[in-house]
mmCIF file of C-alpha atoms in Angstrom:
data_model
loop_
_atom_site.group_PDB
_atom_site.id
_atom_site.type_symbol
_atom_site.label_atom_id
_atom_site.label_comp_id
_atom_site.label_asym_id
_atom_site.label_seq_id
_atom_site.Cartn_x
_atom_site.Cartn_y
_atom_site.Cartn_z
ATOM 1 C CA ARG A 1 40.859 -10.321 -55.463
ATOM 2 C CA ARG A 2 43.817 -12.542 -56.865
ATOM 3 C CA GLU A 3 42.253 -15.832 -55.248
ATOM 4 C CA MET A 4 39.032 -15.391 -57.484
ATOM 5 C CA ARG A 5 40.797 -14.934 -61.002
ATOM 6 C CA PRO A 6 41.181 -18.675 -61.653
ATOM 7 C CA PHE A 7 37.255 -18.920 -61.310
ATOM 8 C CA GLY A 8 36.695 -16.388 -63.874
ATOM 9 C CA VAL A 9 35.682 -13.572 -61.142
ATOM 10 C CA GLN A 10 37.202 -10.298 -61.461
ATOM 11 C CA VAL A 11 37.291 -7.950 -58.412
ATOM 12 C CA SER A 12 37.554 -4.309 -58.626
ATOM 13 C CA ILE A 13 38.569 -2.491 -55.288
ATOM 14 C CA ILE A 14 37.259 1.067 -54.791
ATOM 15 C CA GLU A 15 39.342 2.988 -52.282
ATOM 16 C CA PRO A 16 37.398 6.341 -51.326
ATOM 17 C CA GLY A 17 38.937 9.153 -49.588
ATOM 18 C CA GLY A 18 36.902 11.265 -47.247
ATOM 19 C CA PHE A 19 33.484 11.962 -48.269
ATOM 20 C CA GLN A 20 30.661 13.707 -46.133
ATOM 21 C CA THR A 21 28.408 11.010 -45.175
ATOM 22 C CA ALA A 22 26.499 9.840 -42.154
ATOM 23 C CA VAL A 23 29.471 7.734 -41.192
ATOM 24 C CA VAL A 24 31.561 10.813 -40.411
ATOM 25 C CA ASP A 25 29.038 13.232 -39.215
ATOM 26 C CA PRO A 26 30.373 14.750 -36.114
ATOM 27 C CA VAL A 27 27.147 15.236 -34.150
ATOM 28 C CA PRO A 28 26.224 11.432 -33.885
ATOM 29 C CA LEU A 29 29.802 10.288 -33.878
ATOM 30 C CA VAL A 30 30.647 12.407 -31.093
ATOM 31 C CA LYS A 31 27.438 11.730 -29.102
ATOM 32 C CA GLY A 32 28.010 7.996 -29.332
ATOM 33 C CA PHE A 33 31.585 8.336 -28.404
ATOM 34 C CA LYS A 34 30.787 10.302 -25.213
ATOM 35 C CA HIS A 35 28.188 7.670 -24.239
ATOM 36 C CA PHE A 36 30.792 4.795 -24.577
ATOM 37 C CA TRP A 37 33.350 7.122 -22.778
ATOM 38 C CA GLU A 38 31.209 7.568 -19.684
ATOM 39 C CA ARG A 39 30.876 3.795 -19.502
ATOM 40 C CA LEU A 40 34.675 3.046 -19.376
ATOM 41 C CA PRO A 41 36.222 2.337 -15.982
ATOM 42 C CA PRO A 42 38.189 5.388 -14.604
ATOM 43 C CA GLU A 43 41.591 3.829 -14.887
ATOM 44 C CA THR A 44 41.020 3.537 -18.646
ATOM 45 C CA GLN A 45 39.805 7.164 -18.868
ATOM 46 C CA ALA A 46 42.913 8.246 -16.928
ATOM 47 C CA ALA A 47 45.044 6.223 -19.335
ATOM 48 C CA TYR A 48 43.821 8.069 -22.211
ATOM 49 C CA GLY A 49 43.583 11.448 -20.513
ATOM 50 C CA HIS A 50 40.566 13.574 -19.639
ATOM 51 C CA GLN A 51 41.121 15.675 -22.723
ATOM 52 C CA TYR A 52 40.649 12.836 -24.996
ATOM 53 C CA PRO A 53 36.802 13.211 -25.641
ATOM 54 C CA GLU A 54 37.322 16.937 -26.581
ATOM 55 C CA ASN A 55 40.344 16.135 -28.886
ATOM 56 C CA TYR A 56 38.259 13.521 -30.536
ATOM 57 C CA ALA A 57 35.333 16.020 -31.102
ATOM 58 C CA LYS A 58 37.919 18.421 -32.577
ATOM 59 C CA ARG A 59 39.352 15.828 -34.914
ATOM 60 C CA SER A 60 35.850 14.352 -35.949
ATOM 61 C CA ALA A 61 34.800 18.018 -36.969
ATOM 62 C CA LEU A 62 38.067 18.827 -38.900
ATOM 63 C CA MET A 63 37.895 15.519 -40.610
ATOM 64 C CA TYR A 64 34.324 16.231 -41.625
ATOM 65 C CA ARG A 65 35.012 19.651 -42.959
ATOM 66 C CA LEU A 66 37.875 18.357 -45.102
ATOM 67 C CA SER A 67 35.704 15.848 -46.644
ATOM 68 C CA SER A 68 34.380 16.268 -50.041
ATOM 69 C CA SER A 69 30.499 16.713 -50.315
ATOM 70 C CA ARG A 70 30.583 15.622 -53.925
ATOM 71 C CA LEU A 71 29.987 11.755 -54.038
ATOM 72 C CA SER A 72 30.170 11.601 -57.735
ATOM 73 C CA PRO A 73 33.844 10.332 -57.911
ATOM 74 C CA VAL A 74 32.668 7.347 -55.977
ATOM 75 C CA THR A 75 29.595 6.501 -57.988
ATOM 76 C CA ASP A 76 31.660 7.220 -61.200
ATOM 77 C CA ALA A 77 34.171 4.581 -60.158
ATOM 78 C CA MET A 78 31.344 2.107 -59.429
ATOM 79 C CA THR A 79 29.659 2.637 -62.701
ATOM 80 C CA HIS A 80 33.087 2.279 -64.609
ATOM 81 C CA ALA A 81 33.917 -0.898 -62.564
ATOM 82 C CA LEU A 82 30.384 -2.437 -63.353
ATOM 83 C CA LEU A 83 29.993 -1.406 -66.869
ATOM 84 C CA SER A 84 33.323 -1.244 -68.432
ATOM 85 C CA ARG A 85 34.674 -3.709 -70.860
ATOM 86 C CA CYS A 86 38.138 -3.504 -69.161
ATOM 87 C CA PRO A 87 37.501 -2.404 -65.591
ATOM 88 C CA ARG A 88 40.645 -1.614 -63.455
ATOM 89 C CA SER A 89 41.672 -3.659 -60.574
ATOM 90 C CA ARG A 90 41.864 -0.584 -58.272
ATOM 91 C CA TYR A 91 39.949 2.760 -58.198
ATOM 92 C CA ALA A 92 41.066 5.783 -56.131
ATOM 93 C CA ALA A 93 38.107 7.984 -55.584
ATOM 94 C CA GLY A 94 38.908 11.578 -54.413
ATOM 95 C CA TRP A 95 41.935 13.669 -54.444
ATOM 96 C CA ASP A 96 42.978 12.830 -50.878
ATOM 97 C CA ALA A 97 42.842 8.958 -51.920
ATOM 98 C CA ARG A 98 44.784 9.599 -54.900
ATOM 99 C CA LEU A 99 47.556 11.720 -53.345
ATOM 100 C CA ILE A 100 47.787 10.367 -49.842
ATOM 101 C CA PHE A 101 46.237 7.006 -49.389
ATOM 102 C CA LEU A 102 47.090 5.310 -52.637
ATOM 103 C CA PRO A 103 50.896 5.983 -52.394
ATOM 104 C CA LEU A 104 50.863 5.090 -48.793
ATOM 105 C CA SER A 105 49.293 1.648 -49.663
ATOM 106 C CA TYR A 106 52.362 0.838 -51.855
ATOM 107 C CA CYS A 107 54.851 1.851 -48.913
ATOM 108 C CA PRO A 108 56.398 -0.414 -46.317
ATOM 109 C CA THR A 109 54.180 -0.771 -43.115
ATOM 110 C CA TRP A 110 56.619 0.826 -40.857
ATOM 111 C CA LEU A 111 56.708 3.858 -43.023
ATOM 112 C CA THR A 112 53.007 4.040 -43.353
ATOM 113 C CA ASP A 113 52.620 3.784 -39.517
ATOM 114 C CA THR A 114 55.067 6.403 -38.977
ATOM 115 C CA ILE A 115 53.300 8.865 -41.371
#
């Protein structure tokens, strides 16, 4: 973003939170994960534990339930970034992005990793 400024290019970053899209839909996500899990060597499966696929499925379903179904914050940020006379350099779309991920991006790496 900063490297393009001398060339007259302004880059706006849109940082969305969790939204219910096909990327986080738990049904195909878990199905694909189980397909790859079965192809792993037994020692790799043992290193992760045999409950790992079930835990992954539960976390995927929880993440999908906590995600917002309204995509308008993302499209509003895109519209503002493209059509505004003075677009912002960063947009946080969604409450989880504003309250969790954006403040974490300003923290030191060790703190972010710990949280």
